[in-house]
Amino acid sequence: MNALMNDIEVIKTKHSKINEVDFDHLSFGKTFSDHMLECDYKDGKWQAPKVVPYAPITLDPSAKIFHYGQSIFEGMKAYKDGDNNILLFRPLDNFKRLNISAKRLAIPELPEAYFMEGLKALLKVDSDWIPKNEGSSLYIRPFIFATGKGFHASPADEYKFVIATAPSGSYFAGELKVLIEEKYSRSANGGVGFAKAGGNYAGQFYPTQLAIEKGYQQVIWTDDNTHEYIEEAGAMNIFIRINDTLITGPTSDRILDGITRKSIIELTEKEGIPVEVRKITVSEVVEAAKNGSLKEMFGAGTAAVISPISGFGYKNEDFDLPKLENTYADALKKRITDIQTNKVEDPFGWRYKVI
């Protein structure tokens, strides 16, 4: 297999778009690189992947992605350091999580070499698309969806694996004001909340839009049963600092095992910041806000890395967080991004050098 993967077919575009891009003013995920990786599953196995020009995908109207939602994805970033090395951050964790999602949605699992060697081949072809500006990166979107045809409610017999990339700036600008959700749920026990399934995000849009109409930017999700426990912040894991202790909920059927989340936990443990992985109630957070012990809240995920929360709403009452000079959010974000961009040593072995 390795011999095959080291000889991935590359079909280069005849018309690069790179000179049309303003790399000093990149929005997030709206500009796309010249090429993508493509690989089909048919006849009971994954076929050889290849790098092709970025282009629309044509599907039959009966393709099962449209009817039964078999679709999963990952989010990653590539960076360049001062020596033009191409770097990834914990890519094998993304690969493993993609297959966890695949298994839950009855999608054939992908061989590791197809993911890793295919990604490396794509990044080598589009290396000039990786921004070097502070705060920018090449966002990487691996995804798998059902292409098999038919209206019968059953898993498809054909799938497509794609990796597309987008040079991107910051995901969020500034701090977030969030609304703690009292009615809607992101996921439920026994469901697919732990998977990166497209439907998870589609189900978030309506409650989030309701929150936006009330003047908030995002929703803090609570448990589906009682709505008493804090679970996630928008499409991110959430961390809450009470006094000097950082708290985040345990992963479960409902909560995504975020790679940035895991990195923050490992960093805080190494650097002596008290961290607790436990359930945290809405009432505990509200009480901490009232008595002044609530110091910080922030979301954590690949796209934004860390997004500070400036305040939250709950039961028609708003709570502002204090303005601190030295925050855990700022320190942890700098530590992670410095590791990602090779500005500091990486004692964890997270950084992965492509070339």
CSV table of C-alpha atoms in Angstrom, one decimal:
chain,number,residue,atom,x,y,z
A,1,MET,CA,0.0,0.0,0.0
A,2,ASN,CA,2.8,2.5,0.9
A,3,ALA,CA,4.3,2.1,-2.6
A,4,LEU,CA,0.9,2.9,-4.1
A,5,MET,CA,0.3,5.9,-1.8
A,6,ASN,CA,3.8,7.3,-2.6
A,7,ASP,CA,2.7,7.5,-6.2
A,8,ILE,CA,-0.6,9.3,-6.0
A,9,GLU,CA,-1.8,10.6,-9.3
A,10,VAL,CA,-1.7,14.4,-9.5
A,11,ILE,CA,-3.6,16.2,-12.2
A,12,LYS,CA,-2.6,19.9,-12.0
A,13,THR,CA,-4.9,22.8,-12.9
A,14,LYS,CA,-4.1,24.7,-16.0
A,15,HIS,CA,-5.3,28.0,-14.6
A,16,SER,CA,-4.2,28.8,-11.0
A,17,LYS,CA,-6.3,31.3,-9.1
A,18,ILE,CA,-3.6,32.2,-6.6
A,19,ASN,CA,-2.7,35.6,-8.1
A,20,GLU,CA,-6.4,36.7,-7.6
A,21,VAL,CA,-6.2,36.2,-3.9
A,22,ASP,CA,-5.5,39.0,-1.3
A,23,PHE,CA,-3.7,37.0,1.3
A,24,ASP,CA,-3.6,40.1,3.6
A,25,HIS,CA,-7.4,40.2,3.9
A,26,LEU,CA,-8.6,36.6,4.1
A,27,SER,CA,-12.0,35.8,5.4
A,28,PHE,CA,-12.7,32.3,6.8
A,29,GLY,CA,-13.4,29.4,4.4
A,30,LYS,CA,-14.5,31.5,1.4
A,31,THR,CA,-11.5,31.3,-0.8
A,32,PHE,CA,-10.5,27.8,-2.1
A,33,SER,CA,-7.2,26.5,-3.3
A,34,ASP,CA,-6.4,25.2,-6.7
A,35,HIS,CA,-6.6,21.4,-6.0
A,36,MET,CA,-8.5,18.8,-4.0
A,37,LEU,CA,-8.0,15.2,-3.1
A,38,GLU,CA,-10.7,12.8,-4.4
A,39,CYS,CA,-11.2,9.1,-3.6
A,40,ASP,CA,-14.3,6.9,-4.4
A,41,TYR,CA,-15.6,3.9,-2.6
A,42,LYS,CA,-17.2,1.4,-4.9
A,43,ASP,CA,-17.2,-2.4,-5.5
A,44,GLY,CA,-16.7,-2.9,-1.8
A,45,LYS,CA,-13.4,-1.0,-1.4
A,46,TRP,CA,-11.8,2.4,-1.5
A,47,GLN,CA,-10.2,3.1,-4.9
A,48,ALA,CA,-6.9,4.9,-5.4
A,49,PRO,CA,-7.0,8.5,-4.4
A,50,LYS,CA,-5.8,11.3,-6.7
A,51,VAL,CA,-5.2,15.0,-6.6
A,52,VAL,CA,-7.3,16.9,-9.1
A,53,PRO,CA,-8.2,20.6,-9.8
A,54,TYR,CA,-10.8,22.0,-7.4
A,55,ALA,CA,-14.1,21.8,-9.2
A,56,PRO,CA,-17.8,21.1,-8.6
A,57,ILE,CA,-18.9,17.6,-8.0
A,58,THR,CA,-21.8,16.1,-10.1
A,59,LEU,CA,-24.2,13.8,-8.4
A,60,ASP,CA,-27.3,11.8,-9.3
A,61,PRO,CA,-30.5,13.3,-7.8
A,62,SER,CA,-31.1,9.9,-6.0
A,63,ALA,CA,-27.6,10.0,-4.3
A,64,LYS,CA,-28.3,9.0,-0.7
A,65,ILE,CA,-26.5,12.0,0.7
A,66,PHE,CA,-29.5,14.1,-0.3
A,67,HIS,CA,-32.1,11.8,1.3
A,68,TYR,CA,-30.5,10.1,4.3
A,69,GLY,CA,-27.7,12.5,5.3
A,70,GLN,CA,-24.7,10.1,5.4
A,71,SER,CA,-22.1,12.8,5.6
A,72,ILE,CA,-19.1,13.4,8.0
A,73,PHE,CA,-16.2,15.8,8.0
A,74,GLU,CA,-13.1,16.9,9.9
A,75,GLY,CA,-11.5,20.3,10.4
A,76,MET,CA,-7.7,20.8,10.3
A,77,LYS,CA,-5.1,23.5,9.6
A,78,ALA,CA,-1.7,23.6,7.8
A,79,TYR,CA,0.9,26.2,8.7
A,80,LYS,CA,4.3,27.3,7.4
A,81,ASP,CA,7.1,28.2,9.8
A,82,GLY,CA,10.0,30.7,9.1
A,83,ASP,CA,11.8,28.0,7.1
A,84,ASN,CA,8.8,27.3,4.9
A,85,ASN,CA,8.3,23.9,6.5
A,86,ILE,CA,4.7,22.7,6.1
A,87,LEU,CA,3.3,21.7,9.5
A,88,LEU,CA,0.1,20.0,10.7
A,89,PHE,CA,-1.3,19.7,14.3
A,90,ARG,CA,-2.2,16.2,15.6
A,91,PRO,CA,-3.4,15.0,12.2
A,92,LEU,CA,-3.7,11.4,13.2
A,93,ASP,CA,-6.2,12.4,15.8
A,94,ASN,CA,-8.3,13.8,13.0
A,95,PHE,CA,-8.0,10.6,11.0
A,96,LYS,CA,-9.0,8.5,14.0
A,97,ARG,CA,-12.0,10.7,14.7
A,98,LEU,CA,-13.1,10.6,11.0
A,99,ASN,CA,-13.3,6.8,11.2
A,100,ILE,CA,-15.2,7.0,14.6
A,101,SER,CA,-17.7,9.2,12.8
A,102,ALA,CA,-17.7,6.9,9.8
A,103,LYS,CA,-18.5,3.8,11.9
A,104,ARG,CA,-21.4,5.6,13.6
A,105,LEU,CA,-23.0,6.6,10.3
A,106,ALA,CA,-22.4,3.2,8.6
A,107,ILE,CA,-19.8,4.6,6.2
A,108,PRO,CA,-16.9,2.4,5.3
A,109,GLU,CA,-13.8,3.3,7.3
A,110,LEU,CA,-10.9,4.9,5.4
A,111,PRO,CA,-7.3,3.4,5.4
A,112,GLU,CA,-4.8,5.6,7.3
A,113,ALA,CA,-2.5,5.8,4.3
A,114,TYR,CA,-5.2,7.2,2.1
A,115,PHE,CA,-5.8,10.0,4.5
A,116,MET,CA,-2.3,10.9,5.5
A,117,GLU,CA,-0.5,10.3,2.2
A,118,GLY,CA,-3.3,11.8,0.3
A,119,LEU,CA,-3.3,14.9,2.5
A,120,LYS,CA,0.5,15.3,2.2
A,121,ALA,CA,0.3,15.0,-1.6
A,122,LEU,CA,-2.4,17.7,-1.7
A,123,LEU,CA,-0.4,20.0,0.5
A,124,LYS,CA,2.8,19.6,-1.5
A,125,VAL,CA,0.9,20.6,-4.7
A,126,ASP,CA,-0.8,23.6,-3.1
A,127,SER,CA,2.0,24.6,-0.8
A,128,ASP,CA,2.0,28.2,-2.1
A,129,TRP,CA,-1.6,28.5,-0.8
A,130,ILE,CA,-0.5,28.2,2.8
A,131,PRO,CA,-0.6,31.7,4.3
A,132,LYS,CA,2.3,32.9,6.5
A,133,ASN,CA,0.5,36.0,7.9
A,134,GLU,CA,0.0,36.1,11.7
A,135,GLY,CA,-3.4,34.5,12.5
A,136,SER,CA,-3.9,32.9,9.1
A,137,SER,CA,-3.6,29.3,8.0
A,138,LEU,CA,-4.7,26.9,5.4
A,139,TYR,CA,-7.9,25.4,6.6
A,140,ILE,CA,-8.3,21.8,5.6
A,141,ARG,CA,-11.7,20.1,5.2
A,142,PRO,CA,-11.7,16.3,4.8
A,143,PHE,CA,-15.2,14.9,4.3
A,144,ILE,CA,-17.0,11.7,3.2
A,145,PHE,CA,-20.5,11.5,1.8
A,146,ALA,CA,-22.8,8.9,0.2
A,147,THR,CA,-22.9,8.9,-3.6
A,148,GLY,CA,-24.7,5.6,-4.0
A,149,LYS,CA,-28.1,5.9,-5.7
A,150,GLY,CA,-31.6,4.9,-4.6
A,151,PHE,CA,-34.5,6.0,-2.5
A,152,HIS,CA,-34.5,3.0,-0.2
A,153,ALA,CA,-33.7,4.0,3.4
A,154,SER,CA,-30.5,2.1,3.8
A,155,PRO,CA,-26.7,2.8,3.8
A,156,ALA,CA,-25.3,3.6,0.4
A,157,ASP,CA,-23.0,1.3,-1.5
A,158,GLU,CA,-20.8,4.1,-2.9
A,159,TYR,CA,-19.1,7.0,-1.2
A,160,LYS,CA,-16.7,9.8,-2.0
A,161,PHE,CA,-13.8,11.1,0.2
A,162,VAL,CA,-12.6,14.6,-0.5
A,163,ILE,CA,-10.1,16.9,1.0
A,164,ALA,CA,-10.5,20.5,0.1
A,165,THR,CA,-8.5,23.5,1.5
A,166,ALA,CA,-9.1,27.2,2.0
A,167,PRO,CA,-6.5,29.8,3.0
A,168,SER,CA,-8.3,31.6,5.9
A,169,GLY,CA,-8.0,34.3,8.4
A,170,SER,CA,-9.6,34.3,11.9
A,171,TYR,CA,-12.9,32.4,12.4
A,172,PHE,CA,-14.4,34.9,14.9
A,173,ALA,CA,-13.5,38.6,15.3
A,174,GLY,CA,-13.5,39.7,18.9
A,175,GLU,CA,-15.3,38.2,21.9
A,176,LEU,CA,-18.6,36.4,21.8
A,177,LYS,CA,-21.9,37.0,23.7
A,178,VAL,CA,-23.8,33.8,24.1
A,179,LEU,CA,-27.2,32.6,25.1
A,180,ILE,CA,-27.6,29.5,27.3
A,181,GLU,CA,-30.2,27.3,25.6
A,182,GLU,CA,-33.3,26.3,27.6
A,183,LYS,CA,-35.3,24.5,25.0
A,184,TYR,CA,-33.4,23.1,22.1
A,185,SER,CA,-30.7,20.4,22.2
A,186,ARG,CA,-27.7,19.8,20.1
A,187,SER,CA,-27.7,16.0,20.6
A,188,ALA,CA,-29.0,13.2,22.8
A,189,ASN,CA,-27.8,10.1,24.6
A,190,GLY,CA,-27.4,7.3,22.1
A,191,GLY,CA,-27.3,9.7,19.2
A,192,VAL,CA,-24.5,11.1,17.0
A,193,GLY,CA,-23.3,14.1,19.0
A,194,PHE,CA,-19.8,12.7,19.4
A,195,ALA,CA,-19.5,12.3,15.6
A,196,LYS,CA,-18.7,15.1,13.2
A,197,ALA,CA,-21.8,14.5,11.2
A,198,GLY,CA,-23.2,17.2,9.0
A,199,GLY,CA,-26.7,16.9,10.4
A,200,ASN,CA,-25.4,17.9,13.9
A,201,TYR,CA,-24.6,21.3,12.6
A,202,ALA,CA,-27.7,21.7,10.5
A,203,GLY,CA,-29.8,21.1,13.6
A,204,GLN,CA,-27.9,23.9,15.4
A,205,PHE,CA,-28.7,26.6,12.8
A,206,TYR,CA,-32.3,27.4,13.8
A,207,PRO,CA,-31.7,27.8,17.6
A,208,THR,CA,-28.6,29.8,16.9
A,209,GLN,CA,-30.5,32.1,14.5
A,210,LEU,CA,-33.1,32.7,17.3
A,211,ALA,CA,-30.3,33.7,19.6
A,212,ILE,CA,-28.8,36.0,17.0
A,213,GLU,CA,-32.2,37.7,16.7
A,214,LYS,CA,-32.0,38.4,20.4
A,215,GLY,CA,-28.5,40.0,20.1
A,216,TYR,CA,-26.2,37.1,20.9
A,217,GLN,CA,-23.7,35.5,18.5
A,218,GLN,CA,-23.8,31.9,19.6
A,219,VAL,CA,-25.7,29.4,21.8
A,220,ILE,CA,-24.4,27.5,24.8
A,221,TRP,CA,-25.9,24.0,24.5
A,222,THR,CA,-27.3,22.2,27.6
A,223,ASP,CA,-28.1,18.6,28.1
A,224,ASP,CA,-31.2,17.2,26.3
A,225,ASN,CA,-32.9,15.8,29.3
A,226,THR,CA,-33.0,18.5,32.0
A,227,HIS,CA,-31.1,21.5,30.4
A,228,GLU,CA,-29.3,21.8,33.7
A,229,TYR,CA,-25.8,21.0,32.5
A,230,ILE,CA,-23.5,23.1,30.3
A,231,GLU,CA,-22.2,21.0,27.3
A,232,GLU,CA,-20.8,22.9,24.3
A,233,ALA,CA,-20.6,26.5,22.9
A,234,GLY,CA,-21.9,26.7,19.4
A,235,ALA,CA,-19.8,24.3,17.3
A,236,MET,CA,-17.0,24.3,20.0
A,237,ASN,CA,-16.2,22.7,23.3
A,238,ILE,CA,-16.5,25.0,26.2
A,239,PHE,CA,-14.2,25.9,29.1
A,240,ILE,CA,-15.3,27.8,32.3
A,241,ARG,CA,-12.9,29.4,34.8
A,242,ILE,CA,-14.2,29.7,38.3
A,243,ASN,CA,-11.6,31.5,40.5
A,244,ASP,CA,-8.4,29.9,39.2
A,245,THR,CA,-9.8,26.5,38.2
A,246,LEU,CA,-10.6,25.7,34.6
A,247,ILE,CA,-13.6,23.3,34.1
A,248,THR,CA,-14.9,21.5,31.0
A,249,GLY,CA,-17.5,18.8,30.7
A,250,PRO,CA,-16.6,15.1,30.1
A,251,THR,CA,-17.0,13.7,26.6
A,252,SER,CA,-20.0,11.5,26.0
A,253,ASP,CA,-22.5,10.4,23.3
A,254,ARG,CA,-23.5,14.1,23.2
A,255,ILE,CA,-20.2,15.9,23.3
A,256,LEU,CA,-17.5,15.9,20.6
A,257,ASP,CA,-14.0,14.8,21.6
A,258,GLY,CA,-12.3,18.0,20.4
A,259,ILE,CA,-8.7,17.9,19.6
A,260,THR,CA,-8.2,21.5,20.8
A,261,ARG,CA,-10.0,20.5,23.9
A,262,LYS,CA,-7.7,17.6,24.6
A,263,SER,CA,-4.7,19.9,23.9
A,264,ILE,CA,-5.9,22.5,26.4
A,265,ILE,CA,-6.4,19.9,29.1
A,266,GLU,CA,-2.9,18.5,28.5
A,267,LEU,CA,-1.3,22.0,28.5
A,268,THR,CA,-3.0,23.1,31.7
A,269,GLU,CA,-2.0,19.9,33.5
A,270,LYS,CA,1.6,20.3,32.4
A,271,GLU,CA,1.8,24.0,33.3
A,272,GLY,CA,0.1,23.7,36.7
A,273,ILE,CA,-3.2,25.3,35.9
A,274,PRO,CA,-5.9,23.6,38.0
A,275,VAL,CA,-8.3,21.8,35.6
A,276,GLU,CA,-11.4,19.7,36.3
A,277,VAL,CA,-13.2,17.5,33.7
A,278,ARG,CA,-16.6,17.2,35.2
A,279,LYS,CA,-20.2,18.1,34.7
A,280,ILE,CA,-21.0,21.7,35.4
A,281,THR,CA,-24.5,23.0,36.0
A,282,VAL,CA,-26.0,26.2,34.6
A,283,SER,CA,-26.9,27.2,38.2
A,284,GLU,CA,-23.3,26.9,39.2
A,285,VAL,CA,-22.2,29.2,36.4
A,286,VAL,CA,-24.9,31.7,37.1
A,287,GLU,CA,-24.1,31.7,40.8
A,288,ALA,CA,-20.4,32.2,40.1
A,289,ALA,CA,-21.3,35.1,37.8
A,290,LYS,CA,-23.3,36.7,40.6
A,291,ASN,CA,-20.7,36.3,43.3
A,292,GLY,CA,-17.7,37.3,41.2
A,293,SER,CA,-15.9,34.0,41.1
A,294,LEU,CA,-16.6,33.5,37.3
A,295,LYS,CA,-13.5,34.8,35.7
A,296,GLU,CA,-13.6,33.4,32.1
A,297,MET,CA,-15.5,31.4,29.6
A,298,PHE,CA,-14.2,30.4,26.2
A,299,GLY,CA,-15.0,28.1,23.3
A,300,ALA,CA,-12.3,25.8,21.9
A,301,GLY,CA,-12.1,24.3,18.4
A,302,THR,CA,-9.9,23.9,15.4
A,303,ALA,CA,-11.3,26.8,13.4
A,304,ALA,CA,-11.1,29.5,16.1
A,305,VAL,CA,-8.6,27.7,18.4
A,306,ILE,CA,-9.9,29.7,21.4
A,307,SER,CA,-12.8,32.2,21.4
A,308,PRO,CA,-13.3,34.3,24.5
A,309,ILE,CA,-16.9,34.8,25.7
A,310,SER,CA,-17.6,38.3,27.0
A,311,GLY,CA,-21.0,37.6,28.5
A,312,PHE,CA,-24.0,35.3,28.5
A,313,GLY,CA,-27.7,35.4,28.8
A,314,TYR,CA,-30.0,33.1,30.7
A,315,LYS,CA,-33.7,33.4,31.6
A,316,ASN,CA,-33.9,37.0,30.3
A,317,GLU,CA,-31.0,38.1,32.4
A,318,ASP,CA,-27.5,39.1,31.1
A,319,PHE,CA,-24.2,38.5,32.8
A,320,ASP,CA,-21.0,40.2,31.8
A,321,LEU,CA,-17.6,38.6,32.5
A,322,PRO,CA,-14.8,40.7,34.0
A,323,LYS,CA,-12.1,42.2,31.8
A,324,LEU,CA,-8.9,40.6,32.9
A,325,GLU,CA,-5.4,41.5,31.8
A,326,ASN,CA,-3.8,38.1,31.9
A,327,THR,CA,-6.4,35.5,30.8
A,328,TYR,CA,-6.1,31.7,30.5
A,329,ALA,CA,-7.7,32.1,27.1
A,330,ASP,CA,-5.0,34.4,25.7
A,331,ALA,CA,-2.1,32.4,27.3
A,332,LEU,CA,-3.4,29.0,26.1
A,333,LYS,CA,-4.2,30.3,22.6
A,334,LYS,CA,-0.7,31.7,22.3
A,335,ARG,CA,0.9,28.5,23.6
A,336,ILE,CA,-1.0,26.3,21.1
A,337,THR,CA,-0.5,28.5,18.1
A,338,ASP,CA,3.2,28.9,18.9
A,339,ILE,CA,3.5,25.1,18.9
A,340,GLN,CA,1.5,24.8,15.7
A,341,THR,CA,3.7,27.4,13.9
A,342,ASN,CA,7.0,26.0,15.3
A,343,LYS,CA,7.8,29.1,17.3
A,344,VAL,CA,8.5,27.1,20.5
A,345,GLU,CA,9.4,23.5,21.4
A,346,ASP,CA,6.7,20.9,21.2
A,347,PRO,CA,7.1,18.7,24.3
A,348,PHE,CA,3.9,16.8,23.4
A,349,GLY,CA,4.8,15.6,19.9
A,350,TRP,CA,1.7,17.3,18.5
A,351,ARG,CA,3.4,19.0,15.6
A,352,TYR,CA,3.7,17.0,12.3
A,353,LYS,CA,6.1,18.1,9.6
A,354,VAL,CA,4.9,17.4,6.1
A,355,ILE,CA,8.0,18.8,4.3
